[in-house]
Amino acid sequence: MTQELAIATYGLTKRFEGHMAVNDIDLRIKQGEVYGLIGPNGAGKTTLIRMLAAAEEPTKGEIYLNGDRLLRDDSNPLLKKRIGYLPDDFPLYDDLTVWDYLDYFARLYHLPQPARHRRLLEVLELVQLESKRKSIISTLSRGMKQRLSLARTIIHEPILLLLDEPVSGLDPLARQQFRQIIKILQEAGMTILISSHVLSDLAELCTSVGIMELGFLVESASLKELYRRLSRQQIILSTLGKMEVLQQKLSQNSCVETWETIPQSNSLKVNFTGGETNRAELLRSLILADIPLTEFHYSQEDLETIFLKLGHQQTS
Amino acid sequence: MKNIQLHNSISLWERFLDWNPQLFREIKGKLKTRNVVIAAAISTLVQFVVVISLLGELPAPETKNGYFQSIQSGRYGFGSGYGDRWTYTKDMFDNWVINWQLLWLDLFIALSIISIFALLIVGTYMLVADTVKEESRGTLNFIRLTPQSAGSILLGKILGVPILLYVAMLLFLPLHFTAGLGARIPLTLILSFYGVIVASCAFFYSLALLWSLMNFGSSFKPWLASGAMGLFLFSLTTALFHHPRLISNTLWDWLLLFNPSIVLSYLIDATYLPQHQVDFLPVGNLGELVFYGQAWWTKASWGIGFVLFNLSLWIYWCWSVLKRRFHNPQHTLIGKSQSYWITGWIVAIALGFTLQNTSSYRLTDNFILLQFCLGIFGLGLIAALSPHRQALHDWARYRHQTSREGNVLWKELVFGENSPSTVAVAINLAIAIAYITPSILLHLDRDRHYTLLGFILGAGSIILCAIAAQLILTMKTRKRSALSIITVASMLIIPPLCLGIADIYPQNLPQAWLFSFIPTIATKYATTSAVLLTMLGQWLGVAVIGFQMTRKLQQAGASETKMLLDRTNSLND
Ligand SMILES: Nc1ncnc2c1ncn2[C@@H]1O[C@H](COP(=O)(O)OP(=O)(O)O)[C@@H](O)[C@H]1O
Ligand SMILES: [Mg+2]
């Protein structure tokens, strides 16, 4: 094992009143990843994250964070310091100021002075709430409260962040701000698990995705692998010469699966399976065959399409 | 120089705040200038009103030219009189002679009672309301996720949530202390009285936290808690004032020891003021209180010591339950091994207060009361130990995969988490009866057999209730808890009610009463064979329900597995 696992669960199960909210999940997340957990409402994302944060007792199964067993009691204060958990409803205290609220949690996590003061300033700057430090929490807007909650989540410099639907309910600008912050945190080396029922929230953030349905983790892979496995590569070819010559040449290449002509133009869309060298090979062979190419454009299907395809596979 | 001092005091305050983050949070949230001013104003006003009303008893100043003068009388005179009316006399310099010591004592007692009521009732309300609010909002869950121990959070809550109340009470302190010294109460007694107040606050506040961490209701919880607290304090405190023969020499006396006001008896006694002037529970009467045949309460040191011991013991167990509860709000209220210890201590102390009479006749009554209380306690144990449907099903289904007790069934039933409660309830009752039996055999003569049989029959019906309640808790209906409470209550209340309505008394038809909640009143008249038959009936009932429950749990485990497989298959297709 070259890279230690930030999260490893074994047979993690949670039952509520006769139905399985989370069903026998073996989750593996490598350190430094941004793992997107996607699934429709009621799929069990919140329940899974709550168990990972030690906020819920699993019915069965074990959780290891960086190789240490997570248990729900007084026994592992160090392990608890590694986790930052932002639940979907992020309750706050109305009677405290922004500064006192963060100060309170910094103390709960045993941050000593003067590091505490420094960290508070740092975090406030990160979530862009410096100007609000003296305000009472109940006077903040929803987006500010969300960012304040995120600040609370990272105040003790956790190495594992668990964010449950952090951007749902925010306007586009606030979403963009939030994503910016997540990126900074990822660059700082945190492992981040982030859930959403909308893929587009996560597409530009994640390095891996897991898909949950009815309590099962039906897919879990790195983005690269997903692309490799499921995204079809396409090459657009345009020629000045005869299409038949081009098509004949293409049919000789083993990496070309199918193609379709693009109407009203002298172009083709080729579904291609090979790697980069195969692509170079194809281009060379076409040029050697004296085909007057005007375009050789390579593209991949985007994550949205892949996700739709996955969904299609699951429901059938 | 001044600057350094200022700096020192600031860093001391900082360090105090650093010590407990929860306390820091409560102080930041509640200790705002406006609130402090209001608390201080109320505190001062109350003191002012109390002082004024006491001073009203003093003789009125004479009018300059009035030659006709009626005799003035009041509580603090030294002349002739009775009750609250003593004539005021004058010394040879024409000054009123006033019983200042009694005035100071009255002030001391009034302030003591007011602060005990305020601390316990208002403090309980504040704590429960605060904790229930945090629990229902979900903010308490964050705190659970931090590396803080349950003890530090809860201590912070106890010290911090009623902080305005503490401020108000601290402002009582100078006047209260002066009044105590003015009444010539020894300093050590005043200080130990403060100790008792602190201990009783610690006990009732821990109880309040436990109450607020229970899994039901929310809006009515603070009112119910402070209402019960108020009722308890009010009835016991008025009794202290008006019933010089308060000690009943039964188990009830134990309740008195939870009221910190009882210690005032020693303080009043130490002033050597005549008893009839103060009208509070006399120490001589307190001396009749007996524990395992010993009158501990004749001397202030032992008496206060025992009150403190009693409170500390229950503070300890409250905290042991609280610590478990805080991190596992979904589990049963108390753990099985905890329950054995708690039962042991409760029975040990309860028996001590039961053995207060030498006359066999009254001692028998005391034992009947003990049996009744044991029954109530047994019901409490059922509620505190029985896991609910989901936990039970999980236990039945995953027992072999998750158990830490090594899968030994009896170990899990006796010590394990989430296993059915019946065996644990039975063990608790067995502990109690085993401890009580020697005393019954030693101290009772004629009545010993039927008393003992009464205890055993009573335990039997509790176990029957326990297993019935557990069975209902495994059912599928939504209102399981309510249903099981109703069932248990009807099992206990309806038979005696019907018998009472039908004019059947234990003397006429003892067999019917054997099934009731207090079988001890019937065993006296029943034949041994009837008692044995009843016992057999009870155990048959336990066996049948137990069998039924085992079957249900097995079924549940099996159907769960099947359901799981079905769903997996359908997903894989
Ligand atoms: N405390 C609970 N009690 C009973 N059922 C619950 C509880 N929490 C969640 N569930 C159920 O578990 C399933 C998964 O819920 P959740 O984890 O919140 O899904 P998601 O976050 O993916 O929307 C849902 O069917 C929900 O009704
Ligand atoms: Mg959710």
mmCIF file with all atom_site columns, C-alpha atoms and ligand atoms in Angstrom, chain A residues 16-17 19-22 39-48 56 88 164-165, ligand 1:
data_model
loop_
_atom_site.group_PDB
_atom_site.id
_atom_site.type_symbol
_atom_site.label_atom_id
_atom_site.label_alt_id
_atom_site.label_comp_id
_atom_site.label_asym_id
_atom_site.label_entity_id
_atom_site.label_seq_id
_atom_site.pdbx_PDB_ins_code
_atom_site.Cartn_x
_atom_site.Cartn_y
_atom_site.Cartn_z
_atom_site.occupancy
_atom_site.B_iso_or_equiv
_atom_site.pdbx_formal_charge
_atom_site.auth_seq_id
_atom_site.auth_comp_id
_atom_site.auth_asym_id
_atom_site.auth_atom_id
_atom_site.pdbx_PDB_model_num
ATOM   1  C CA  . PHE A 1 16  ? -33.846 2.580  10.924 1.00 0.00 ? 16  PHE A CA  1
ATOM   2  C CA  . GLU A 1 17  ? -37.131 0.970  11.818 1.00 0.00 ? 17  GLU A CA  1
ATOM   3  C CA  . HIS A 1 19  ? -35.305 -0.326 6.539  1.00 0.00 ? 19  HIS A CA  1
ATOM   4  C CA  . MET A 1 20  ? -31.677 -0.082 5.664  1.00 0.00 ? 20  MET A CA  1
ATOM   5  C CA  . ALA A 1 21  ? -30.467 3.493  5.385  1.00 0.00 ? 21  ALA A CA  1
ATOM   6  C CA  . VAL A 1 22  ? -26.878 2.381  4.784  1.00 0.00 ? 22  VAL A CA  1
ATOM   7  C CA  . GLY A 1 39  ? -27.076 10.167 -4.811 1.00 0.00 ? 39  GLY A CA  1
ATOM   8  C CA  . PRO A 1 40  ? -30.719 11.127 -4.804 1.00 0.00 ? 40  PRO A CA  1
ATOM   9  C CA  . ASN A 1 41  ? -32.462 12.292 -1.642 1.00 0.00 ? 41  ASN A CA  1
ATOM   10 C CA  . GLY A 1 42  ? -32.948 9.473  0.812  1.00 0.00 ? 42  GLY A CA  1
ATOM   11 C CA  . ALA A 1 43  ? -30.053 7.442  -0.582 1.00 0.00 ? 43  ALA A CA  1
ATOM   12 C CA  . GLY A 1 44  ? -28.332 7.383  2.788  1.00 0.00 ? 44  GLY A CA  1
ATOM   13 C CA  . LYS A 1 45  ? -25.597 9.970  2.275  1.00 0.00 ? 45  LYS A CA  1
ATOM   14 C CA  . THR A 1 46  ? -26.352 11.879 5.449  1.00 0.00 ? 46  THR A CA  1
ATOM   15 C CA  . THR A 1 47  ? -26.523 8.710  7.493  1.00 0.00 ? 47  THR A CA  1
ATOM   16 C CA  . LEU A 1 48  ? -23.210 7.492  6.103  1.00 0.00 ? 48  LEU A CA  1
ATOM   17 C CA  . GLU A 1 56  ? -24.371 8.173  14.712 1.00 0.00 ? 56  GLU A CA  1
ATOM   18 C CA  . ASP A 1 88  ? -26.645 19.655 6.322  1.00 0.00 ? 88  ASP A CA  1
ATOM   19 C CA  . ASP A 1 164 ? -22.948 17.200 3.909  1.00 0.00 ? 164 ASP A CA  1
ATOM   20 C CA  . GLU A 1 165 ? -24.651 19.033 1.031  1.00 0.00 ? 165 GLU A CA  1
HETATM 21 N N1  . LIG C 2 .   ? -33.285 9.247  12.448 1.00 0.00 ? 1   LIG C N1  1
HETATM 22 C C1  . LIG C 2 .   ? -33.889 8.535  11.474 1.00 0.00 ? 1   LIG C C1  1
HETATM 23 N N2  . LIG C 2 .   ? -34.906 7.713  11.796 1.00 0.00 ? 1   LIG C N2  1
HETATM 24 C C2  . LIG C 2 .   ? -35.522 6.985  10.834 1.00 0.00 ? 1   LIG C C2  1
HETATM 25 N N3  . LIG C 2 .   ? -35.187 6.998  9.552  1.00 0.00 ? 1   LIG C N3  1
HETATM 26 C C3  . LIG C 2 .   ? -34.174 7.799  9.163  1.00 0.00 ? 1   LIG C C3  1
HETATM 27 C C4  . LIG C 2 .   ? -33.480 8.612  10.104 1.00 0.00 ? 1   LIG C C4  1
HETATM 28 N N4  . LIG C 2 .   ? -32.524 9.307  9.443  1.00 0.00 ? 1   LIG C N4  1
HETATM 29 C C5  . LIG C 2 .   ? -32.627 8.952  8.161  1.00 0.00 ? 1   LIG C C5  1
HETATM 30 N N5  . LIG C 2 .   ? -33.608 8.048  7.967  1.00 0.00 ? 1   LIG C N5  1
HETATM 31 C C6  . LIG C 2 .   ? -33.994 7.408  6.711  1.00 0.00 ? 1   LIG C C6  1
HETATM 32 O O1  . LIG C 2 .   ? -32.837 6.887  6.132  1.00 0.00 ? 1   LIG C O1  1
HETATM 33 C C7  . LIG C 2 .   ? -32.864 7.069  4.718  1.00 0.00 ? 1   LIG C C7  1
HETATM 34 C C8  . LIG C 2 .   ? -31.603 7.761  4.292  1.00 0.00 ? 1   LIG C C8  1
HETATM 35 O O2  . LIG C 2 .   ? -31.654 9.112  4.715  1.00 0.00 ? 1   LIG C O2  1
HETATM 36 P P1  . LIG C 2 .   ? -30.457 10.127 4.512  1.00 0.00 ? 1   LIG C P1  1
HETATM 37 O O3  . LIG C 2 .   ? -29.217 9.483  4.999  1.00 0.00 ? 1   LIG C O3  1
HETATM 38 O O4  . LIG C 2 .   ? -30.845 11.389 5.154  1.00 0.00 ? 1   LIG C O4  1
HETATM 39 O O5  . LIG C 2 .   ? -30.413 10.277 2.946  1.00 0.00 ? 1   LIG C O5  1
HETATM 40 P P2  . LIG C 2 .   ? -29.754 11.448 2.088  1.00 0.00 ? 1   LIG C P2  1
HETATM 41 O O6  . LIG C 2 .   ? -28.889 12.253 2.962  1.00 0.00 ? 1   LIG C O6  1
HETATM 42 O O7  . LIG C 2 .   ? -29.014 10.721 1.021  1.00 0.00 ? 1   LIG C O7  1
HETATM 43 O O8  . LIG C 2 .   ? -30.878 12.229 1.514  1.00 0.00 ? 1   LIG C O8  1
HETATM 44 C C9  . LIG C 2 .   ? -34.116 7.852  4.417  1.00 0.00 ? 1   LIG C C9  1
HETATM 45 O O9  . LIG C 2 .   ? -35.077 6.952  3.905  1.00 0.00 ? 1   LIG C O9  1
HETATM 46 C C10 . LIG C 2 .   ? -34.558 8.398  5.726  1.00 0.00 ? 1   LIG C C10 1
HETATM 47 O O10 . LIG C 2 .   ? -35.947 8.432  5.791  1.00 0.00 ? 1   LIG C O10 1
#
